[in-house]
Amino acid sequence: MSSAAARRLCAGAMLVAAAWSPFAAAETGPSADRDQPILVDADNIEGKPDGAVVATGGVSLRQGSLRIEADRLSYDQATDTARGAGNVRLSNVDGWFSGPEVELAVKKFSGYFTDPTYYIARTKAGGNASRWDFIDREHAILHDATYTSCLRDGSGDPAWLLSADRVELDFEKNEGTADGAVLRFYGVPILAAPRFTFPLSDDRKSGWLPPNPTLDSKGGFQFAMPYYWNMAPNHDMTLTPSVSARRGLGLDTEFRYLQPAHEGIVRWHTLPHDALAGGSRGALRLRLEGALPGDTLYQVDSVRVSDNDYWKDFSRNINAASVTPRLLGADLKVSRHFENWTPYARVKRWQVLQDNDLSEPLLEAPYDRLPQVGVRASQPLPGGLQLGVETEYNRFVNPHQYTDDPRVPLTSAGTTRVTGSRAHALGSLSLPYFTPGWSIVPKVSMNAAAYELDTPVTSGVYLGQKHVSRVIPSFSVDTQMTFERDADWFGRAVRQTLEPRLLYVKTSYREQAGLPNFDSAERDFNVDSIYTENAFSGVDRVSDANQLTTGVTTRVLDPVTGSETVRLGVAQRILFADQRVSPDDGAPVTQSFSDVLLFGSSNLSRRWYLDAAIQYNHDQRRTMRSVVGARYTTDGYRTLGLAYRYKAGESEQVDLSWQWPLYGPARSKNGGGSGSCSNGSWFTAGRVNYSLLERRVTDSVGAVEYDSGCWIGRVLARRQSTSTNDATTQMGLEIEFVGLSRLGTNNPTRVLKDNIPGYRPLRVESDAPAAP
């Protein structure tokens, strides 16, 4: 449960506090008003110096931001009491009251208001009461109170209305108590409580949160009722018991703590007996960090689940907590920072969720590191030299349930990948030189590694050896230039740059075939990787090189703000000798000219954004990879995006996303509606990802939204592929009572924001109405 959700009680009671307390909170805002002089203006004023004053005709009493207006008003200076009658209006920066009669001890802020209508500026909502008693600045009592953001226009009752027989506000204890509270939606009671308490600010308070029903194609209907426990100012817990129509009873627990030197979140989900799958199921998530004695820092980031299918059935519990839903990490790291160097120790383990469907490929996982110990340092030297060093020891072990041979059962035994230890040292010495328009960085570097393997090498020049070492030196020069000129594009003054870049790399060849490959892989071909010295990530493989990477980028900038309007670039790598090292010990790279990388983006108009990257092979005369996207965004909640992604022989996808009005009055860019619920607007939003190679929709989400002006409704459907032949469908429903709270399932607003680029949640931003 998020911290924001933890600040909402049943029927949005947290905001009810703001709804029923615009002036009782004056101690924290306009409390300074009581130290200001009292001024009275009127058509006629009668009274005695230092005595009672009676004013009639356009009366206005002011004390700072506090104002009382009435047809007739008397003020007794001895008792500091103001009495107003006839068209009374009491207002300050937080809102206003209006009604027939008020009596108020101004500085103490005690008295009463009969039959008031009130408006709260912060929530842009208000209501009525039969009587409002101001006990003092810390206490108030409301009788027969109502609250809504739907303005009454004489056409009938508001679409939604929160009412209570009696409400007590105690700001000293930060607590409110409501008796006989009922939330009605189009006259139908949807939530009710004979008595409940709620906090009067954003401070946390223990209590039940709004219910959370969910519906998906695997688990069926599920109902959850969170309870928030404010254990102390620096730690809390949310307990969410749930019942599923198909699976049974479950419990979600979240514990959070915040200490001066430590903080963390612990989430635990348990399903004692899953009637659908059989057996107990659950998940544990840890995110902890802090400082130990001696300025030593620690971090724990771990997620573990009970079974291989957990990620399919409860994806919401792990999707945001892992590299992929099927590859779950457990990471413990301890480090200490000195001035220029950092020693560290780490343990990294993986849980691999292999698909039980034998038609699906097995998932290859990184090695466990038990342990990883090292030191990183960056040291400036005399003469402008810069020294960089990394030395590290790793023990590599296959993770549980990993195998690269389909014939081997998925157990911790019988794996075929080599295991062992590696000690490596990476060092570099550079002499960077920078000027405003030009830079050059010559550098010499070294990659050294020594291996202690559990089984002998099975191929290559190291055949039969368990103890292997190698040292690979490298030299590089990286230079960049920037040229600028002022130009005119379609009558618009701009500044255009031309930014060429050259990177030369010379790396010696060392035989690496047959050596273990614990952490190296070929880098993705993109704008960043083409300007790297090693074609591989990790330590185990170092590409031999005698090559030059050349490229140029041009940008169009706003000369005043510096914002980028257009970026275009091209880059290519030239090999002066074959690259003989490959990560899988395969054939050498004999292509003298690498694929050409073309990239660009444009924001010529505030409505249009274009982005593209293309990898072109001139030998085969074909595009090897491309990503092209366009997005149109304008006011009125209109956004439309289209993206095409292609990788030769592997994938080809089209991605369509949108948010668009369907019917009804136009909504402004800041939100719509005036608070009237009579003229609603319909919107649609969604995203569809379609695989052209597989000829199927891989993932999709779609929603219909209705904005009435004072409430917003959303219906959402989401389909996520969990394998080639399997998918999960979820349904979501949410009603947002503007100025109060939200009730619904699966948090549709969050799903839409996470999946639709440019999506903007609907909001009502109405102006404060005039008092009657």
Coordinates of C-alpha atoms in Angstrom, one line a residue, residues 96-541:
W96 CA -16.0 31.0 3.2
F97 CA -19.2 30.6 5.1
S98 CA -22.5 32.2 4.3
G99 CA -25.8 32.2 6.2
P100 CA -28.3 34.2 8.3
E101 CA -26.5 34.6 11.6
V102 CA -23.0 34.4 13.2
E103 CA -21.6 35.1 16.7
L104 CA -17.9 35.0 17.0
A105 CA -15.3 35.9 19.7
V106 CA -12.8 37.0 17.1
K107 CA -9.5 36.5 18.7
K108 CA -10.5 33.3 20.5
F109 CA -12.4 32.1 17.4
S110 CA -15.3 30.8 19.4
G111 CA -18.9 31.1 18.7
Y112 CA -21.5 29.7 16.2
F113 CA -22.8 30.0 12.7
T114 CA -26.5 29.0 12.0
D115 CA -27.5 27.2 8.9
P116 CA -24.2 27.9 7.1
T117 CA -23.3 27.1 3.5
Y118 CA -19.5 26.7 3.3
Y119 CA -16.8 26.4 0.6
I120 CA -13.3 25.0 1.0
A121 CA -10.7 26.5 -1.4
R122 CA -8.2 23.7 -1.2
T123 CA -10.7 20.9 -2.2
K124 CA -12.9 23.2 -4.3
A125 CA -15.9 21.7 -2.5
G126 CA -18.4 22.6 0.2
G127 CA -21.7 21.9 1.8
N128 CA -24.2 22.9 4.4
A129 CA -24.9 22.4 8.1
S130 CA -27.7 23.2 10.5
R131 CA -25.2 24.7 12.9
W132 CA -21.4 25.1 13.2
D133 CA -20.0 25.6 16.7
F134 CA -16.6 27.2 16.9
I135 CA -15.4 26.0 20.3
D136 CA -11.9 27.6 19.9
R137 CA -9.2 27.5 17.3
E138 CA -8.5 23.9 18.1
H139 CA -12.1 22.5 18.3
A140 CA -15.3 22.7 16.4
I141 CA -18.6 20.8 16.2
L142 CA -20.8 20.4 13.1
H143 CA -24.5 19.4 13.2
D144 CA -26.3 17.8 10.2
A145 CA -23.3 18.5 7.9
T146 CA -23.0 17.7 4.2
Y147 CA -20.1 17.9 1.8
T148 CA -19.8 17.7 -2.0
S149 CA -17.9 19.1 -5.0
C150 CA -21.1 19.1 -7.1
L151 CA -22.6 22.6 -7.2
R152 CA -26.3 22.9 -6.7
D153 CA -27.9 24.5 -9.7
G154 CA -31.5 24.0 -8.7
S155 CA -31.9 20.9 -11.0
G156 CA -31.8 18.4 -8.1
D157 CA -29.6 16.8 -5.6
P158 CA -25.8 16.6 -6.2
A159 CA -24.5 13.5 -7.9
W160 CA -22.5 12.5 -4.7
L161 CA -23.0 13.7 -1.2
L162 CA -21.3 12.9 2.0
S163 CA -23.4 13.6 5.1
A164 CA -23.1 13.1 8.9
D165 CA -25.3 13.7 11.8
R166 CA -22.5 15.2 13.9
V167 CA -18.8 15.9 13.4
E168 CA -16.4 16.8 16.1
L169 CA -13.0 18.3 15.1
D170 CA -10.1 18.3 17.6
F171 CA -7.0 19.8 16.1
E172 CA -5.1 19.5 19.3
K173 CA -5.3 15.7 19.0
N174 CA -5.4 15.8 15.2
E175 CA -8.5 13.8 15.3
G176 CA -12.1 14.1 14.0
T177 CA -15.1 12.0 14.9
A178 CA -18.1 11.5 12.6
D179 CA -21.4 10.0 13.7
G180 CA -23.9 8.6 11.2
A181 CA -21.7 9.3 8.1
V182 CA -23.1 8.2 4.7
L183 CA -21.7 8.6 1.2
R184 CA -24.4 8.6 -1.4
F185 CA -23.9 8.4 -5.1
Y186 CA -27.0 9.5 -7.1
G187 CA -29.0 9.0 -4.0
V188 CA -27.8 5.5 -3.4
P189 CA -25.8 4.9 -0.2
I190 CA -22.5 3.2 -1.1
L191 CA -20.5 3.6 2.1
A192 CA -21.7 4.1 5.6
A193 CA -20.4 4.0 9.2
P194 CA -22.2 4.6 12.4
R195 CA -19.1 6.2 13.9
F196 CA -15.5 6.6 12.7
T197 CA -12.5 8.8 13.4
F198 CA -10.1 10.4 11.0
P199 CA -7.0 12.6 11.1
L200 CA -7.4 16.3 10.4
S201 CA -4.2 16.8 8.4
D202 CA -1.8 14.8 6.2
D203 CA -0.5 13.1 9.3
R204 CA -1.0 9.3 9.4
K205 CA -3.6 7.7 11.6
S206 CA -4.5 4.1 12.2
G207 CA -7.7 2.9 10.6
W208 CA -9.4 0.9 7.8
L209 CA -8.7 2.1 4.2
P210 CA -11.1 1.9 1.3
P211 CA -11.8 -1.6 0.1
N212 CA -10.0 -2.9 -2.9
P213 CA -11.9 -5.4 -5.1
T214 CA -10.1 -6.9 -8.1
L215 CA -11.0 -9.1 -11.0
D216 CA -8.8 -11.1 -13.3
S217 CA -9.1 -14.2 -15.5
K218 CA -7.0 -16.4 -13.3
G219 CA -8.0 -15.7 -9.8
G220 CA -11.5 -14.5 -10.4
F221 CA -13.0 -12.0 -8.0
Q222 CA -11.0 -10.9 -5.0
F223 CA -11.9 -8.5 -2.2
A224 CA -9.3 -6.9 0.0
M225 CA -9.7 -4.6 3.0
P226 CA -6.5 -2.8 4.1
Y227 CA -5.9 -1.7 7.6
Y228 CA -3.3 1.0 8.3
W229 CA -1.5 0.9 11.6
N230 CA 0.4 4.0 12.5
M231 CA 2.8 2.4 15.0
A232 CA 5.0 5.4 15.5
P233 CA 6.0 8.6 13.7
N234 CA 8.9 6.7 12.1
H235 CA 7.4 3.3 11.3
D236 CA 4.1 2.0 10.2
M237 CA 2.4 -1.1 8.8
T238 CA -0.4 -1.9 6.4
L239 CA -2.2 -5.2 6.8
T240 CA -4.5 -6.3 3.9
P241 CA -6.5 -9.4 4.4
S242 CA -8.1 -10.7 1.2
V243 CA -10.5 -13.3 0.0
S244 CA -10.4 -14.8 -3.6
A245 CA -13.3 -16.6 -5.1
R246 CA -11.0 -19.2 -6.6
R247 CA -7.9 -19.2 -4.4
G248 CA -9.1 -18.6 -0.8
L249 CA -7.8 -16.4 2.0
G250 CA -4.7 -14.3 1.8
L251 CA -2.8 -11.6 3.6
D252 CA -0.5 -8.8 2.3
T253 CA 1.7 -7.0 4.8
E254 CA 3.8 -3.9 4.4
F255 CA 6.1 -2.6 7.1
R256 CA 8.0 0.6 6.7
Y257 CA 10.6 2.3 9.0
L258 CA 12.7 5.4 9.0
Q259 CA 15.5 6.0 11.4
P260 CA 18.3 8.6 11.4
A261 CA 20.7 6.1 9.9
H262 CA 18.4 3.4 8.6
E263 CA 15.3 3.0 6.4
G264 CA 13.5 0.2 4.7
I265 CA 10.3 -1.5 3.4
V266 CA 9.4 -5.1 4.0
R267 CA 6.5 -6.5 1.9
W268 CA 5.1 -10.0 2.5
H269 CA 2.3 -11.8 0.7
T270 CA 1.0 -15.1 1.9
L271 CA -1.7 -17.4 0.6
P272 CA -1.8 -20.3 3.1
H273 CA -3.7 -22.6 0.7
D274 CA -4.3 -21.8 -2.9
A275 CA -7.3 -23.8 -3.8
L276 CA -6.7 -23.2 -7.5
A277 CA -3.0 -24.2 -7.7
G278 CA -2.8 -26.3 -4.5
G279 CA -0.4 -25.7 -1.6
S280 CA 0.9 -22.6 0.1
R281 CA 2.1 -19.6 -2.0
G282 CA 3.7 -16.3 -1.2
A283 CA 6.4 -13.6 -1.8
L284 CA 8.8 -11.6 0.3
R285 CA 10.2 -8.2 -0.8
L286 CA 13.0 -6.4 1.1
R287 CA 14.4 -2.9 0.4
L288 CA 16.7 -1.8 3.2
E289 CA 19.5 0.6 3.5
G290 CA 21.4 2.5 6.1
A291 CA 24.7 3.3 7.8
L292 CA 26.7 1.1 10.1
P293 CA 29.4 2.2 12.6
G294 CA 32.5 3.5 10.9
D295 CA 30.6 5.3 8.0
T296 CA 29.9 1.9 6.4
L297 CA 26.8 1.8 4.2
Y298 CA 24.7 -1.2 3.5
Q299 CA 21.9 -2.0 1.0
V300 CA 19.5 -5.0 0.8
D301 CA 17.3 -5.4 -2.3
S302 CA 15.7 -8.8 -2.5
V303 CA 12.5 -10.5 -3.8
R304 CA 11.7 -14.2 -3.4
V305 CA 8.5 -16.1 -4.4
S306 CA 7.2 -19.5 -3.6
D307 CA 6.9 -21.1 -7.1
N308 CA 7.6 -20.9 -10.8
D309 CA 4.1 -19.7 -11.7
Y310 CA 3.9 -17.0 -9.1
W311 CA 4.8 -14.2 -11.6
K312 CA 1.9 -15.2 -13.8
D313 CA -0.7 -15.3 -11.1
F314 CA 0.4 -12.3 -8.9
S315 CA 2.4 -10.2 -11.3
R316 CA 1.5 -7.0 -9.5
N317 CA 3.6 -8.1 -6.5
I318 CA 6.9 -8.5 -8.4
N319 CA 6.7 -6.6 -11.7
A320 CA 8.2 -3.4 -10.2
A321 CA 10.7 -5.3 -8.0
S322 CA 12.8 -7.3 -10.5
V323 CA 14.9 -7.2 -13.6
T324 CA 12.3 -9.4 -15.3
P325 CA 9.2 -11.0 -13.8
R326 CA 11.0 -14.4 -14.1
L327 CA 14.4 -13.4 -12.8
L328 CA 14.4 -12.3 -9.2
G329 CA 17.4 -11.0 -7.4
A330 CA 18.6 -11.0 -3.8
D331 CA 21.4 -8.4 -3.4
L332 CA 23.3 -7.5 -0.2
K333 CA 26.0 -4.9 -0.5
V334 CA 28.3 -3.2 2.1
S335 CA 30.6 -0.3 1.1
R336 CA 32.6 2.5 2.6
H337 CA 33.5 5.7 0.8
F338 CA 36.9 7.4 1.3
E339 CA 38.1 10.4 -0.5
N340 CA 39.1 8.8 -3.8
W341 CA 38.4 5.1 -3.3
T342 CA 35.6 2.8 -2.2
P343 CA 36.0 -0.8 -0.9
Y344 CA 32.9 -2.9 -1.1
A345 CA 31.6 -6.5 -0.5
R346 CA 28.5 -8.0 -2.0
V347 CA 26.4 -11.2 -2.2
K348 CA 24.2 -11.5 -5.3
R349 CA 21.8 -14.5 -5.8
W350 CA 19.1 -15.1 -8.4
Q351 CA 15.8 -17.0 -8.4
V352 CA 15.0 -18.3 -11.8
L353 CA 11.3 -18.9 -12.5
Q354 CA 11.4 -21.5 -15.3
D355 CA 8.2 -22.0 -17.2
N356 CA 6.6 -25.3 -16.5
D357 CA 5.3 -25.4 -20.1
L358 CA 7.9 -27.5 -21.9
S359 CA 7.1 -25.7 -25.2
E360 CA 8.6 -22.5 -23.8
P361 CA 12.4 -21.9 -23.8
L362 CA 14.3 -22.2 -20.6
L363 CA 15.5 -18.9 -19.1
E364 CA 19.2 -18.3 -18.9
A365 CA 20.2 -16.5 -15.7
P366 CA 23.3 -14.7 -14.5
Y367 CA 25.6 -16.4 -12.1
D368 CA 25.3 -16.1 -8.4
R369 CA 28.2 -14.1 -6.9
L370 CA 29.1 -15.7 -3.5
P371 CA 30.8 -13.3 -2.7
Q372 CA 31.9 -10.3 -4.7
V373 CA 34.6 -8.2 -3.0
G374 CA 36.4 -5.3 -4.5
V375 CA 37.8 -1.8 -4.5
R376 CA 37.2 1.1 -6.9
A377 CA 39.4 4.2 -7.0
S378 CA 39.7 7.4 -9.0
Q379 CA 42.8 9.4 -8.2
P380 CA 44.0 12.7 -9.8
L381 CA 47.8 12.8 -10.4
P382 CA 50.2 15.6 -11.0
G383 CA 50.3 17.0 -14.6
G384 CA 46.6 16.6 -15.1
L385 CA 46.7 12.8 -15.2
Q386 CA 43.7 10.7 -14.0
L387 CA 44.1 7.2 -12.6
G388 CA 41.2 4.8 -12.4
V389 CA 41.5 1.4 -10.8
E390 CA 39.0 -1.5 -10.1
T391 CA 40.1 -4.7 -8.5
E392 CA 37.6 -7.5 -7.6
Y393 CA 37.3 -11.1 -6.5
N394 CA 34.2 -13.1 -7.4
R395 CA 33.0 -16.6 -6.7
F396 CA 30.6 -17.6 -9.5
V397 CA 27.9 -20.3 -8.7
N398 CA 24.9 -21.4 -10.8
P399 CA 21.6 -20.1 -9.4
H400 CA 19.1 -22.5 -8.0
Q401 CA 16.8 -24.0 -10.7
Y402 CA 19.1 -23.1 -13.5
T403 CA 20.2 -25.4 -16.3
D404 CA 21.2 -24.8 -19.9
D405 CA 20.3 -28.4 -21.0
P406 CA 16.6 -29.2 -21.4
R407 CA 17.3 -32.9 -20.6
V408 CA 18.5 -32.0 -17.1
P409 CA 15.8 -31.7 -14.4
L410 CA 15.3 -28.2 -13.0
T411 CA 17.2 -28.8 -9.7
S412 CA 20.2 -27.3 -8.2
A413 CA 22.2 -30.4 -9.3
G414 CA 23.1 -31.5 -12.8
T415 CA 23.8 -28.1 -14.2
T416 CA 26.3 -27.9 -17.1
R417 CA 27.8 -24.4 -16.9
V418 CA 31.3 -24.1 -15.6
T419 CA 31.7 -22.5 -12.1
G420 CA 34.7 -21.1 -10.3
S421 CA 36.4 -18.0 -9.0
R422 CA 37.8 -14.9 -10.8
A423 CA 40.1 -12.2 -9.6
H424 CA 40.4 -9.2 -12.0
A425 CA 42.0 -5.8 -12.1
L426 CA 41.0 -3.0 -14.4
G427 CA 43.2 0.0 -14.6
S428 CA 43.4 3.2 -16.7
L429 CA 45.6 6.2 -17.0
S430 CA 44.3 9.2 -18.9
L431 CA 45.2 12.8 -19.7
P432 CA 42.0 14.6 -20.4
Y433 CA 42.1 18.1 -21.9
F434 CA 38.9 20.2 -22.3
T435 CA 38.2 23.6 -23.8
P436 CA 34.7 25.2 -24.5
G437 CA 34.7 23.9 -28.1
W438 CA 37.1 21.0 -28.2
S439 CA 38.3 18.1 -26.0
I440 CA 40.7 15.2 -26.3
V441 CA 41.2 12.3 -23.9
P442 CA 44.1 9.9 -24.6
K443 CA 44.0 6.8 -22.3
V444 CA 45.9 3.6 -21.7
S445 CA 44.2 0.8 -20.0
M446 CA 44.6 -2.8 -18.9
N447 CA 42.3 -5.7 -18.2
A448 CA 43.8 -8.5 -16.2
A449 CA 42.0 -11.6 -14.9
A450 CA 43.0 -14.9 -13.2
Y451 CA 40.6 -17.9 -12.9
E452 CA 40.3 -20.8 -10.5
L453 CA 37.8 -23.2 -12.1
D454 CA 36.0 -26.1 -10.5
T455 CA 36.3 -28.1 -13.8
P456 CA 39.1 -28.0 -16.4
V457 CA 38.7 -25.9 -19.6
T458 CA 37.2 -28.1 -22.3
S459 CA 38.4 -26.3 -25.5
G460 CA 40.9 -23.8 -26.8
V461 CA 44.5 -23.2 -26.0
Y462 CA 43.7 -23.6 -22.2
L463 CA 42.3 -27.1 -22.7
G464 CA 42.5 -29.1 -19.5
Q465 CA 43.6 -26.3 -17.3
K466 CA 41.9 -25.1 -14.1
H467 CA 44.2 -22.2 -13.3
V468 CA 44.2 -19.6 -16.1
S469 CA 45.2 -16.0 -16.3
R470 CA 45.6 -13.3 -19.0
V471 CA 46.4 -9.6 -19.3
I472 CA 45.1 -7.4 -22.1
P473 CA 46.4 -3.8 -22.7
S474 CA 44.6 -1.2 -24.7
F475 CA 45.1 2.4 -25.9
S476 CA 42.4 4.9 -27.0
V477 CA 42.0 8.5 -28.0
D478 CA 38.6 10.2 -27.8
T479 CA 38.1 13.7 -29.3
Q480 CA 35.1 15.8 -29.7
M481 CA 34.4 19.3 -31.2
T482 CA 31.5 21.6 -31.1
F483 CA 30.7 24.3 -33.7
E484 CA 27.8 26.7 -33.4
R485 CA 26.1 29.2 -35.7
D486 CA 23.0 31.4 -35.6
A487 CA 20.4 30.6 -38.2
D488 CA 16.9 31.2 -39.3
W489 CA 14.4 28.4 -39.6
F490 CA 11.1 29.3 -41.1
G491 CA 11.3 32.8 -39.7
R492 CA 12.4 31.5 -36.3
A493 CA 15.8 32.4 -34.8
V494 CA 17.7 29.3 -33.8
R495 CA 21.2 28.2 -32.9
Q496 CA 22.6 25.2 -34.8
T497 CA 25.5 23.1 -33.7
L498 CA 27.8 20.7 -35.5
E499 CA 29.4 18.1 -33.2
P500 CA 31.9 15.7 -34.7
R501 CA 33.4 12.9 -32.6
L502 CA 36.3 10.5 -33.2
L503 CA 37.3 7.5 -31.0
Y504 CA 40.3 5.4 -31.9
V505 CA 41.0 2.2 -30.1
K506 CA 43.9 -0.2 -30.3
T507 CA 43.6 -3.3 -28.1
S508 CA 46.0 -6.3 -28.3
Y509 CA 44.6 -9.7 -29.2
R510 CA 44.7 -12.4 -26.6
E511 CA 43.3 -15.9 -27.1
Q512 CA 40.1 -16.2 -25.0
A513 CA 38.4 -19.1 -26.6
G514 CA 37.5 -21.8 -24.0
L515 CA 37.8 -19.4 -21.0
P516 CA 34.7 -19.2 -18.9
N517 CA 32.2 -16.4 -19.6
F518 CA 30.7 -15.4 -16.3
D519 CA 29.4 -11.9 -17.1
S520 CA 30.3 -10.8 -20.6
A521 CA 27.8 -10.2 -23.5
E522 CA 27.9 -8.3 -26.7
R523 CA 26.7 -4.8 -26.2
D524 CA 23.6 -3.5 -27.8
F525 CA 24.3 -1.5 -30.9
N526 CA 23.2 2.1 -30.1
V527 CA 24.5 5.7 -29.7
D528 CA 26.2 5.0 -26.4
S529 CA 27.7 1.6 -27.1
I530 CA 29.3 2.5 -30.5
Y531 CA 31.6 4.9 -28.6
T532 CA 32.9 2.3 -26.2
E533 CA 36.4 0.8 -26.2
N534 CA 35.2 -2.8 -25.6
A535 CA 32.5 -4.4 -27.8
F536 CA 31.5 -6.5 -24.8
S537 CA 30.1 -5.8 -21.4
G538 CA 31.6 -7.4 -18.3
V539 CA 35.2 -8.6 -17.7
D540 CA 35.6 -12.0 -19.2
R541 CA 35.7 -11.0 -22.9

